PDB file of C-alpha atoms in Angstrom:
ATOM      1  CA  UNK A 907     -95.196-199.967  64.284  1.00  0.00           C
ATOM      2  CA  UNK A 908     -91.831-201.362  63.165  1.00  0.00           C
ATOM      3  CA  UNK A 909     -91.359-198.540  60.659  1.00  0.00           C
ATOM      4  CA  UNK A 910     -92.185-195.814  63.159  1.00  0.00           C
ATOM      5  CA  UNK A 911     -89.782-197.290  65.730  1.00  0.00           C
ATOM      6  CA  UNK A 912     -87.049-197.465  63.067  1.00  0.00           C
ATOM      7  CA  UNK A 913     -87.778-193.864  62.021  1.00  0.00           C
ATOM      8  CA  UNK A 914     -87.724-192.691  65.660  1.00  0.00           C
ATOM      9  CA  UNK A 915     -84.376-194.399  66.311  1.00  0.00           C
ATOM     10  CA  UNK A 916     -82.966-192.892  63.110  1.00  0.00           C
ATOM     11  CA  UNK A 917     -84.203-189.422  64.063  1.00  0.00           C
ATOM     12  CA  UNK A 918     -82.755-189.765  67.574  1.00  0.00           C
ATOM     13  CA  UNK A 919     -79.383-190.857  66.189  1.00  0.00           C
ATOM     14  CA  UNK A 920     -79.385-187.928  63.747  1.00  0.00           C
ATOM     15  CA  UNK A 921     -80.276-185.507  66.563  1.00  0.00           C
ATOM     16  CA  UNK A 922     -77.544-186.911  68.819  1.00  0.00           C
ATOM     17  CA  UNK A 923     -74.945-186.688  66.030  1.00  0.00           C
ATOM     18  CA  UNK A 924     -76.024-183.117  65.257  1.00  0.00           C
ATOM     19  CA  UNK A 925     -75.680-182.121  68.891  1.00  0.00           C
ATOM     20  CA  UNK A 926     -72.272-183.777  69.311  1.00  0.00           C
ATOM     21  CA  UNK A 927     -70.812-182.327  66.111  1.00  0.00           C
ATOM     22  CA  UNK A 928     -72.445-178.970  66.769  1.00  0.00           C
ATOM     23  CA  UNK A 929     -70.854-178.756  70.221  1.00  0.00           C
ATOM     24  CA  UNK A 930     -67.476-179.935  68.899  1.00  0.00           C
ATOM     25  CA  UNK A 931     -67.676-177.411  66.058  1.00  0.00           C
ATOM     26  CA  UNK A 932     -68.588-174.604  68.458  1.00  0.00           C
ATOM     27  CA  UNK A 933     -65.707-175.516  70.771  1.00  0.00           C
ATOM     28  CA  UNK A 934     -63.266-175.726  67.848  1.00  0.00           C
ATOM     29  CA  UNK A 935     -64.303-172.261  66.660  1.00  0.00           C
ATOM     30  CA  UNK A 936     -63.952-170.593  70.062  1.00  0.00           C
ATOM     31  CA  UNK A 937     -60.822-168.431  69.949  1.00  0.00           C
ATOM     32  CA  UNK A 938     -58.261-169.081  72.686  1.00  0.00           C
ATOM     33  CA  UNK A 939     -58.494-166.829  75.742  1.00  0.00           C
ATOM     34  CA  UNK A 940     -54.957-165.570  75.127  1.00  0.00           C
ATOM     35  CA  UNK A 941     -55.034-165.581  71.336  1.00  0.00           C
ATOM     36  CA  UNK A 942     -53.678-163.342  68.615  1.00  0.00           C
ATOM     37  CA  UNK A 943     -54.304-163.761  64.862  1.00  0.00           C
ATOM     38  CA  UNK A 944     -55.426-167.346  65.461  1.00  0.00           C
ATOM     39  CA  UNK A 945     -52.397-168.261  67.586  1.00  0.00           C
ATOM     40  CA  UNK A 946     -52.919-169.587  71.108  1.00  0.00           C
ATOM     41  CA  UNK A 947     -50.341-167.502  72.974  1.00  0.00           C
ATOM     42  CA  UNK A 948     -50.644-169.667  76.089  1.00  0.00           C
ATOM     43  CA  UNK A 949     -49.468-172.765  74.170  1.00  0.00           C
ATOM     44  CA  UNK A 950     -45.761-173.605  74.075  1.00  0.00           C
ATOM     45  CA  UNK A 951     -43.999-172.305  70.940  1.00  0.00           C
ATOM     46  CA  UNK A 952     -44.369-174.714  68.007  1.00  0.00           C
ATOM     47  CA  UNK A 953     -41.239-176.243  66.468  1.00  0.00           C
ATOM     48  CA  UNK A 954     -38.981-175.037  69.286  1.00  0.00           C
ATOM     49  CA  UNK A 955     -35.514-176.578  69.183  1.00  0.00           C
ATOM     50  CA  UNK A 956     -33.538-177.768  72.175  1.00  0.00           C
ATOM     51  CA  UNK A 957     -30.398-175.808  72.980  1.00  0.00           C
ATOM     52  CA  UNK A 958     -28.374-178.092  70.703  1.00  0.00           C
ATOM     53  CA  UNK A 959     -28.873-180.683  67.977  1.00  0.00           C
ATOM     54  CA  UNK A 960     -31.862-179.150  66.237  1.00  0.00           C
ATOM     55  CA  UNK A 961     -32.998-181.573  63.540  1.00  0.00           C
ATOM     56  CA  UNK A 962     -33.129-180.428  59.885  1.00  0.00           C
ATOM     57  CA  UNK A 963     -36.849-181.273  59.682  1.00  0.00           C
ATOM     58  CA  UNK A 964     -37.522-178.827  62.507  1.00  0.00           C
ATOM     59  CA  UNK A 965     -35.159-176.069  61.347  1.00  0.00           C
ATOM     60  CA  UNK A 966     -36.813-175.870  57.917  1.00  0.00           C
ATOM     61  CA  UNK A 967     -40.384-175.447  59.170  1.00  0.00           C
ATOM     62  CA  UNK A 968     -41.982-172.369  57.517  1.00  0.00           C
ATOM     63  CA  UNK A 969     -44.435-171.472  60.279  1.00  0.00           C
ATOM     64  CA  UNK A 970     -48.053-172.302  60.897  1.00  0.00           C
ATOM     65  CA  UNK A 971     -49.750-168.896  60.816  1.00  0.00           C
ATOM     66  CA  UNK A 972     -51.070-167.959  57.374  1.00  0.00           C
ATOM     67  CA  UNK A 973     -50.918-164.459  55.894  1.00  0.00           C
ATOM     68  CA  UNK A 974     -54.252-164.407  54.088  1.00  0.00           C
ATOM     69  CA  UNK A 975     -53.483-162.284  51.019  1.00  0.00           C
ATOM     70  CA  UNK A 976     -50.431-164.189  49.772  1.00  0.00           C
ATOM     71  CA  UNK A 977     -51.265-167.471  51.587  1.00  0.00           C
ATOM     72  CA  UNK A 978     -47.680-167.655  52.835  1.00  0.00           C
ATOM     73  CA  UNK A 979     -46.928-168.780  56.361  1.00  0.00           C
ATOM     74  CA  UNK A 980     -44.946-167.256  59.208  1.00  0.00           C
ATOM     75  CA  UNK A 981     -44.264-167.844  62.882  1.00  0.00           C
ATOM     76  CA  UNK A 982     -46.002-165.707  65.474  1.00  0.00           C
ATOM     77  CA  UNK A 983     -44.877-165.966  69.084  1.00  0.00           C
ATOM     78  CA  UNK A 984     -46.713-163.881  71.662  1.00  0.00           C
ATOM     79  CA  UNK A 985     -46.736-163.452  75.467  1.00  0.00           C
ATOM     80  CA  UNK A 986     -48.446-166.431  77.086  1.00  0.00           C
ATOM     81  CA  UNK A 987     -50.727-164.103  79.058  1.00  0.00           C
ATOM     82  CA  UNK A 988     -51.564-161.842  76.090  1.00  0.00           C
ATOM     83  CA  UNK A 989     -54.915-160.072  76.316  1.00  0.00           C
ATOM     84  CA  UNK A 990     -56.317-157.857  73.537  1.00  0.00           C
ATOM     85  CA  UNK A 991     -55.656-154.184  74.189  1.00  0.00           C
ATOM     86  CA  UNK A 992     -52.545-154.727  76.312  1.00  0.00           C
ATOM     87  CA  UNK A 993     -49.350-152.906  75.345  1.00  0.00           C
ATOM     88  CA  UNK A 994     -46.863-155.158  73.535  1.00  0.00           C
ATOM     89  CA  UNK A 995     -43.587-154.803  71.655  1.00  0.00           C
ATOM     90  CA  UNK A 996     -43.704-156.175  68.109  1.00  0.00           C
ATOM     91  CA  UNK A 997     -40.449-157.569  66.743  1.00  0.00           C
ATOM     92  CA  UNK A 998     -40.023-158.503  63.074  1.00  0.00           C
ATOM     93  CA  UNK A 999     -37.211-161.064  62.937  1.00  0.00           C
ATOM     94  CA  UNK A1000     -35.885-161.715  59.409  1.00  0.00           C
ATOM     95  CA  UNK A1001     -33.546-164.591  58.587  1.00  0.00           C
ATOM     96  CA  UNK A1002     -30.346-164.024  56.658  1.00  0.00           C
ATOM     97  CA  UNK A1003     -29.428-165.206  53.149  1.00  0.00           C
ATOM     98  CA  UNK A1004     -29.684-168.972  52.743  1.00  0.00           C
ATOM     99  CA  UNK A1005     -31.562-169.587  55.975  1.00  0.00           C
ATOM    100  CA  UNK A1006     -35.072-170.470  57.142  1.00  0.00           C
ATOM    101  CA  UNK A1007     -37.700-168.819  59.335  1.00  0.00           C
ATOM    102  CA  UNK A1008     -37.470-171.420  62.084  1.00  0.00           C
ATOM    103  CA  UNK A1009     -33.689-171.408  62.050  1.00  0.00           C
ATOM    104  CA  UNK A1010     -33.805-167.629  62.639  1.00  0.00           C
ATOM    105  CA  UNK A1011     -36.427-168.124  65.330  1.00  0.00           C
ATOM    106  CA  UNK A1012     -34.202-170.520  67.237  1.00  0.00           C
ATOM    107  CA  UNK A1013     -30.894-168.746  66.440  1.00  0.00           C
ATOM    108  CA  UNK A1014     -32.271-165.466  67.806  1.00  0.00           C
ATOM    109  CA  UNK A1015     -34.676-166.936  70.375  1.00  0.00           C
ATOM    110  CA  UNK A1016     -36.751-163.873  71.231  1.00  0.00           C
ATOM    111  CA  UNK A1017     -39.606-166.335  71.753  1.00  0.00           C
ATOM    112  CA  UNK A1018     -37.837-167.482  74.916  1.00  0.00           C
ATOM    113  CA  UNK A1019     -38.172-163.994  76.455  1.00  0.00           C
ATOM    114  CA  UNK A1020     -41.596-163.142  74.972  1.00  0.00           C
ATOM    115  CA  UNK A1021     -43.210-163.105  78.431  1.00  0.00           C
ATOM    116  CA  UNK A1022     -40.446-161.124  80.163  1.00  0.00           C
ATOM    117  CA  UNK A1023     -40.465-158.296  77.580  1.00  0.00           C
ATOM    118  CA  UNK A1024     -44.097-158.658  76.425  1.00  0.00           C
ATOM    119  CA  UNK A1025     -42.947-159.437  72.880  1.00  0.00           C
ATOM    120  CA  UNK A1026     -44.970-160.357  69.852  1.00  0.00           C
ATOM    121  CA  UNK A1027     -42.360-161.898  67.548  1.00  0.00           C
ATOM    122  CA  UNK A1028     -43.097-162.212  63.835  1.00  0.00           C
ATOM    123  CA  UNK A1029     -40.692-164.530  62.010  1.00  0.00           C
ATOM    124  CA  UNK A1030     -41.516-164.813  58.299  1.00  0.00           C
ATOM    125  CA  UNK A1031     -39.689-166.902  55.746  1.00  0.00           C
ATOM    126  CA  UNK A1032     -38.602-166.357  52.161  1.00  0.00           C
ATOM    127  CA  UNK A1033     -39.406-169.445  50.059  1.00  0.00           C
ATOM    128  CA  UNK A1034     -36.231-168.866  48.018  1.00  0.00           C
ATOM    129  CA  UNK A1035     -34.227-168.490  51.284  1.00  0.00           C
ATOM    130  CA  UNK A1036     -33.329-164.888  50.472  1.00  0.00           C
ATOM    131  CA  UNK A1037     -35.363-161.685  50.515  1.00  0.00           C
ATOM    132  CA  UNK A1038     -36.269-159.782  47.363  1.00  0.00           C
ATOM    133  CA  UNK A1039     -38.801-157.241  46.088  1.00  0.00           C
ATOM    134  CA  UNK A1040     -41.182-160.166  45.516  1.00  0.00           C
ATOM    135  CA  UNK A1041     -41.502-160.453  49.305  1.00  0.00           C
ATOM    136  CA  UNK A1042     -42.465-156.809  49.954  1.00  0.00           C
ATOM    137  CA  UNK A1043     -46.245-157.287  49.899  1.00  0.00           C
ATOM    138  CA  UNK A1044     -46.010-160.379  52.088  1.00  0.00           C
ATOM    139  CA  UNK A1045     -43.863-158.602  54.696  1.00  0.00           C
ATOM    140  CA  UNK A1046     -46.091-155.507  54.718  1.00  0.00           C
ATOM    141  CA  UNK A1047     -49.195-157.693  55.019  1.00  0.00           C
ATOM    142  CA  UNK A1048     -47.785-159.717  57.928  1.00  0.00           C
ATOM    143  CA  UNK A1049     -46.796-156.622  59.900  1.00  0.00           C
ATOM    144  CA  UNK A1050     -50.052-154.794  59.073  1.00  0.00           C
ATOM    145  CA  UNK A1051     -52.132-157.813  60.125  1.00  0.00           C
ATOM    146  CA  UNK A1052     -50.408-158.186  63.491  1.00  0.00           C
ATOM    147  CA  UNK A1053     -50.339-154.432  64.225  1.00  0.00           C
ATOM    148  CA  UNK A1054     -54.051-154.191  63.358  1.00  0.00           C
ATOM    149  CA  UNK A1055     -54.814-157.138  65.653  1.00  0.00           C
ATOM    150  CA  UNK A1056     -52.982-155.683  68.664  1.00  0.00           C
ATOM    151  CA  UNK A1057     -53.911-152.072  67.893  1.00  0.00           C
ATOM    152  CA  UNK A1058     -51.574-149.325  66.730  1.00  0.00           C
ATOM    153  CA  UNK A1059     -51.798-147.452  70.021  1.00  0.00           C
ATOM    154  CA  UNK A1060     -50.790-150.514  72.038  1.00  0.00           C
ATOM    155  CA  UNK A1061     -47.660-151.550  70.188  1.00  0.00           C
ATOM    156  CA  UNK A1062     -44.118-150.548  69.395  1.00  0.00           C
ATOM    157  CA  UNK A1063     -42.276-152.162  66.496  1.00  0.00           C
ATOM    158  CA  UNK A1064     -38.676-153.209  65.873  1.00  0.00           C
ATOM    159  CA  UNK A1065     -36.915-155.424  63.371  1.00  0.00           C
ATOM    160  CA  UNK A1066     -34.015-157.817  63.632  1.00  0.00           C
ATOM    161  CA  UNK A1067     -32.208-159.304  60.663  1.00  0.00           C
ATOM    162  CA  UNK A1068     -30.363-162.574  60.952  1.00  0.00           C
ATOM    163  CA  UNK A1069     -26.870-163.319  59.776  1.00  0.00           C
ATOM    164  CA  UNK A1070     -25.977-164.730  56.377  1.00  0.00           C
ATOM    165  CA  UNK A1071     -24.939-167.998  57.995  1.00  0.00           C
ATOM    166  CA  UNK A1072     -26.862-170.949  56.476  1.00  0.00           C
ATOM    167  CA  UNK A1073     -28.471-173.634  58.605  1.00  0.00           C
TER     168      UNK A1073
END
């Protein structure tokens, strides 16, 4: 009887752990209600700087959204109430020579008016801190991925290039 009680307790513990981790896994895999390309649009923008005194460790952040073909990151800021199928304006914001994606994002803070103008702001970064032909596929992939996610018929696109001023 001791063995069967031990086996029953072990089986119950295994079942409980399976249920807990299964529920946690299911919750973790549920996309956010206002999500786009894995980004929770309702969450505050990541790595947002205050109006002054932005720390170097924040300015140099490369973004937390991954472009899957090149595995390079970028920032994606979207309207907090974004719903799939709604009309949005897509803005590609490129940093200038010698700068960083997050510096551009805070220097030209379109993310601060993303709700007002229903903007989806893509801010990629060049690992060498300047753009070259080596970045073409990455930039095309980022724009294509976001446009495909929102739908071609529900978006307009624009681009903004930063200044050559270094951070």
